[in-house]
PDB file of C-alpha atoms in Angstrom:
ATOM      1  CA  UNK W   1       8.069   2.132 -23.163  1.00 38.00           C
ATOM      2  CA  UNK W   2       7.163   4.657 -20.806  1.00 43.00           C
ATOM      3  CA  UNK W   3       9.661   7.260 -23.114  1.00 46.00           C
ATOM      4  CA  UNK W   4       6.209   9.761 -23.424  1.00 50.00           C
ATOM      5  CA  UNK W   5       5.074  12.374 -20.876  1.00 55.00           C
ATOM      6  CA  UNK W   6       1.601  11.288 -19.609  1.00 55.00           C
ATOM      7  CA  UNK W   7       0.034  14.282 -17.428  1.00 59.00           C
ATOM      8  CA  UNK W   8      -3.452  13.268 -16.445  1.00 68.00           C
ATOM      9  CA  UNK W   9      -5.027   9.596 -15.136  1.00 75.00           C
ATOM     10  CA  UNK W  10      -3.802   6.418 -15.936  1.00 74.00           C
ATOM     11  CA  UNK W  11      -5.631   3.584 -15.700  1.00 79.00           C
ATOM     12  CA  UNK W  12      -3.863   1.191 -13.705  1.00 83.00           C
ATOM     13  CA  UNK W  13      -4.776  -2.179 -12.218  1.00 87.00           C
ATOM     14  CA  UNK W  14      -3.115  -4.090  -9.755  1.00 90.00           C
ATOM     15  CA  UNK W  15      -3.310  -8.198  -9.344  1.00 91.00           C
ATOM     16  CA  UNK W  16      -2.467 -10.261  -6.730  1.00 92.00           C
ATOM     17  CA  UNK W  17      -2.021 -14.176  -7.642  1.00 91.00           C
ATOM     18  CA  UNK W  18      -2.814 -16.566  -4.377  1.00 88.00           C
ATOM     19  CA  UNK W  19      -0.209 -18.584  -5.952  1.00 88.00           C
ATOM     20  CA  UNK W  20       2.737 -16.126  -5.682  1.00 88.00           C
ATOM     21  CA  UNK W  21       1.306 -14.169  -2.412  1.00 89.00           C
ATOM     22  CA  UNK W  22       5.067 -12.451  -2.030  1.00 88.00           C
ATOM     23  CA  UNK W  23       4.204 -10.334  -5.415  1.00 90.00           C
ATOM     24  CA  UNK W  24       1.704  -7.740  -6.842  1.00 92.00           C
ATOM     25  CA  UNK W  25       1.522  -6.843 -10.293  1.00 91.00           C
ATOM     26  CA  UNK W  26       0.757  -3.457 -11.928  1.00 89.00           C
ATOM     27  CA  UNK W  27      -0.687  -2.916 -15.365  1.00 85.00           C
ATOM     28  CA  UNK W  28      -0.892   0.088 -16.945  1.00 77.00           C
ATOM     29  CA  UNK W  29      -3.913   0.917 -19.329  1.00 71.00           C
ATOM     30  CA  UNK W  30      -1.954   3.121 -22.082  1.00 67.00           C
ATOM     31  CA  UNK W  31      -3.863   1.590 -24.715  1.00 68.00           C
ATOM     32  CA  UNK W  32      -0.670   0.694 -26.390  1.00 68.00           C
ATOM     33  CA  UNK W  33       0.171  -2.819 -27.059  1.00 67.00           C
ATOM     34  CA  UNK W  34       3.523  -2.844 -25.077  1.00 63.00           C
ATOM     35  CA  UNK W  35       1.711  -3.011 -22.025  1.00 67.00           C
ATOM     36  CA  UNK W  36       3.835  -4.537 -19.478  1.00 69.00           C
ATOM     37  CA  UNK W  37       3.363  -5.867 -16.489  1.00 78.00           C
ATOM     38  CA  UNK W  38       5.667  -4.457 -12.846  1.00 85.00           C
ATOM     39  CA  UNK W  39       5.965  -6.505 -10.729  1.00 88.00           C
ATOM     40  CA  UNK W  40       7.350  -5.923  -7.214  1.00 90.00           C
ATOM     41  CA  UNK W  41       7.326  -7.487  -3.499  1.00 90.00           C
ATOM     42  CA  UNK W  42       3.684  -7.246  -1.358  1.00 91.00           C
ATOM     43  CA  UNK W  43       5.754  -6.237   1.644  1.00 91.00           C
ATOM     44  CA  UNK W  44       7.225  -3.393  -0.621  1.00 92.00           C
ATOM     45  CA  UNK W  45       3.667  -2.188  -1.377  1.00 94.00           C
ATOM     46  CA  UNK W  46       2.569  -2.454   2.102  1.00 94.00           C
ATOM     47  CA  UNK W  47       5.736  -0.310   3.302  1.00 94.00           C
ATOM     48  CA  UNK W  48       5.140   2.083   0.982  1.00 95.00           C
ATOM     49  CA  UNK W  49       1.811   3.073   2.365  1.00 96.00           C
ATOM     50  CA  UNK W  50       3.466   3.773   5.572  1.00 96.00           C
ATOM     51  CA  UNK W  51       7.059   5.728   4.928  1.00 96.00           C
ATOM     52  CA  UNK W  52       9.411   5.609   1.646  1.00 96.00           C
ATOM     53  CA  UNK W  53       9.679   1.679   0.851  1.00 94.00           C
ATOM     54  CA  UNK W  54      11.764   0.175  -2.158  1.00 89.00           C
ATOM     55  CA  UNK W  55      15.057   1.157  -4.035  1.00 79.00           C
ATOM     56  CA  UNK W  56      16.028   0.827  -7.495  1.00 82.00           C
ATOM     57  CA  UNK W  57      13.252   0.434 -10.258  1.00 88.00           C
ATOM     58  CA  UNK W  58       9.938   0.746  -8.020  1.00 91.00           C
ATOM     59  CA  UNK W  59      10.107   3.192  -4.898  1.00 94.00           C
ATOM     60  CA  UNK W  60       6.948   4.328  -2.907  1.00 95.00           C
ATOM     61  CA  UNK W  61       5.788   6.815  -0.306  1.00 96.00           C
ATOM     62  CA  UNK W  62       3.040   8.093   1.159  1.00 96.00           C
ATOM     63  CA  UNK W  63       1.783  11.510   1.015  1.00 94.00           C
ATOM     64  CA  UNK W  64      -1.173  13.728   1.905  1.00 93.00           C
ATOM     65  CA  UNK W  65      -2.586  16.808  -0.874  1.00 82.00           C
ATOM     66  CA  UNK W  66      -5.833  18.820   0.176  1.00 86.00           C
ATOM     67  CA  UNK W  67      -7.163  18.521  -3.254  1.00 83.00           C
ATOM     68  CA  UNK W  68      -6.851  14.284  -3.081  1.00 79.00           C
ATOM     69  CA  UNK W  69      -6.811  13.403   0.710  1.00 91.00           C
ATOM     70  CA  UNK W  70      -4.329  10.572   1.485  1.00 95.00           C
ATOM     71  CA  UNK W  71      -2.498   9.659  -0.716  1.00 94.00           C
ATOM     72  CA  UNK W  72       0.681   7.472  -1.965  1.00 94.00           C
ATOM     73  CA  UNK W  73       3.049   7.913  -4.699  1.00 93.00           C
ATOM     74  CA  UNK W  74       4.765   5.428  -6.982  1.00 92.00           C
ATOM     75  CA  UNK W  75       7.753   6.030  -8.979  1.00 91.00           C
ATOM     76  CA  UNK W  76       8.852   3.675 -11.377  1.00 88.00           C
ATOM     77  CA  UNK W  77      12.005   3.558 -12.960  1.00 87.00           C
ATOM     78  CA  UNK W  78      13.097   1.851 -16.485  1.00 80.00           C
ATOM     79  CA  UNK W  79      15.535   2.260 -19.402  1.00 81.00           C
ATOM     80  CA  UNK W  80      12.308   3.267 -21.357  1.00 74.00           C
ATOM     81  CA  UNK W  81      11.501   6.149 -19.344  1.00 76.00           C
ATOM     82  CA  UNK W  82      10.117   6.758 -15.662  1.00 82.00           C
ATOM     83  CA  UNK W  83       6.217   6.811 -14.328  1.00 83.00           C
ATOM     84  CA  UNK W  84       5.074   9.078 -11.045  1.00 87.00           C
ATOM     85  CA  UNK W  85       1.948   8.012 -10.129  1.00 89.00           C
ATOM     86  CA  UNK W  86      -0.505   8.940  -7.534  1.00 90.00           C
ATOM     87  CA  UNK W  87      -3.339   6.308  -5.762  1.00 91.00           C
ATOM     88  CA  UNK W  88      -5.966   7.052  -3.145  1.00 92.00           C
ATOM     89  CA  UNK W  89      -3.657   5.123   0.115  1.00 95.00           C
ATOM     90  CA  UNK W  90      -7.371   4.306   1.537  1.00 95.00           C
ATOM     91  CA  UNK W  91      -8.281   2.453  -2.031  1.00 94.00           C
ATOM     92  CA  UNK W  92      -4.498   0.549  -1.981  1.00 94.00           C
ATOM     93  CA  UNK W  93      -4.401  -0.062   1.681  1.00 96.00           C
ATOM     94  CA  UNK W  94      -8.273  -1.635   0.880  1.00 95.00           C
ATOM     95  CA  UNK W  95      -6.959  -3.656  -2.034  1.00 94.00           C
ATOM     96  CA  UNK W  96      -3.905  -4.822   0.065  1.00 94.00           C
ATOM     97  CA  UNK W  97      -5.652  -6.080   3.134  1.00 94.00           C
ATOM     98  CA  UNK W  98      -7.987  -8.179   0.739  1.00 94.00           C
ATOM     99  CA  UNK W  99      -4.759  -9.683  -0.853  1.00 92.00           C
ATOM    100  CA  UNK W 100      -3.645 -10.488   3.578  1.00 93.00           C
ATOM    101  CA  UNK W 101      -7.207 -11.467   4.170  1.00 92.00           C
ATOM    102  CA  UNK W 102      -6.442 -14.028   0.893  1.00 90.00           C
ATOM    103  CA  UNK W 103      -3.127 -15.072   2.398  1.00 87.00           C
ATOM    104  CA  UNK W 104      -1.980 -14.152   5.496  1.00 84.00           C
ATOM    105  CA  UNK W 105       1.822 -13.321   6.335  1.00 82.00           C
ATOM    106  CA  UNK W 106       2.348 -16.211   8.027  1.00 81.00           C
ATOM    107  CA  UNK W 107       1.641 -18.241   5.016  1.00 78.00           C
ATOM    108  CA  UNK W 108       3.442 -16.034   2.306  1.00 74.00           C
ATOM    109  CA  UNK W 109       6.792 -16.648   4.245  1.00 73.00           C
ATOM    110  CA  UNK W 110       5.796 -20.345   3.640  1.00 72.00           C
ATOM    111  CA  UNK W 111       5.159 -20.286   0.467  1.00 68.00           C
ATOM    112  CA  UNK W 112       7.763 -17.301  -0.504  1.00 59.00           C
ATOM    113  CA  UNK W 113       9.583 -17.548  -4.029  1.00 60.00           C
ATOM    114  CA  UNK W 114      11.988 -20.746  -4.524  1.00 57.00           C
ATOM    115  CA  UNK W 115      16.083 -20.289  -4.921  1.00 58.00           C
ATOM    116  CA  UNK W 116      15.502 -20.714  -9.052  1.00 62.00           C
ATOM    117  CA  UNK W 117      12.586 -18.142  -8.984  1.00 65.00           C
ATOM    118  CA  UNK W 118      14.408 -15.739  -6.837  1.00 64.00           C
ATOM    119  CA  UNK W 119      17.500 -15.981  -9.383  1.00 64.00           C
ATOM    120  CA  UNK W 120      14.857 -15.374 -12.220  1.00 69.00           C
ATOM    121  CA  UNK W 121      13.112 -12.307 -10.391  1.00 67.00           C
ATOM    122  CA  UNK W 122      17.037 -10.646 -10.338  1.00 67.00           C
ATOM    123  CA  UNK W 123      18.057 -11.829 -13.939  1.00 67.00           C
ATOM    124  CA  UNK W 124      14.740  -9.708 -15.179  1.00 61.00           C
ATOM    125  CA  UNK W 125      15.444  -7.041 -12.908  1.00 50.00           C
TER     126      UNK W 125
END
């Protein structure tokens, strides 16, 4: 549940899994032990670093403060409550291009999610 006002940092890791190269998964570090795992499309994530990317649940943009430099936001959406964080882009475009060095475009599209994980991905959603 994400119900509680956090002002402040959050710790937050993302993952990337070679296996499933179409996805990235956020954690947030709440020190609760609901922690959940989001989990949205690379392409969404690499869109988002650029102009406003996504709809529904995860939506991103990026955006420039004097205080933090470059930077891009990510809102997240859920029936628990709603999330607006804020990343260094430099540090997530850095992460991301390790995840394309990893597995290239090209080879994501071969790879990309199956009919009966694709139906899965939208019966969670």
């Amino acid at each position: 549940s994400l119900g509680e006002d956090v002002v402040g940092e959050v710790r937050t890791r993302l993952r990337f899994d070679a296996a499933r190269p179409y996805e990235v998964l956020l954690t947030f570090h709440l020190g609760r032990p609901d922690e959940a795992d989001w989990v949205f499309s690379r392409e969404l994530l690499r869109d988002g670093l650029r102009t406003l990317s996504g709809q529904g649940d995860v939506k991103l943009w990026p955006a420039y403060c004097p205080c933090h430099g470059a930077t891009v936001h990510l809102a997240l959406e859920s029936p628990h409550g709603s999330a607006l964080l804020e990343a260094s882009r430099p540090r997530v475009q850095a992460w991301l291009d390790r995840t394309y060095a990893l597995v290239s475009e090209r080879q994501e599209r071969r790879c990309g999610p199956t009919d009966a994980e694709l139906a899965a991905l939208l019966a969670d959603g």
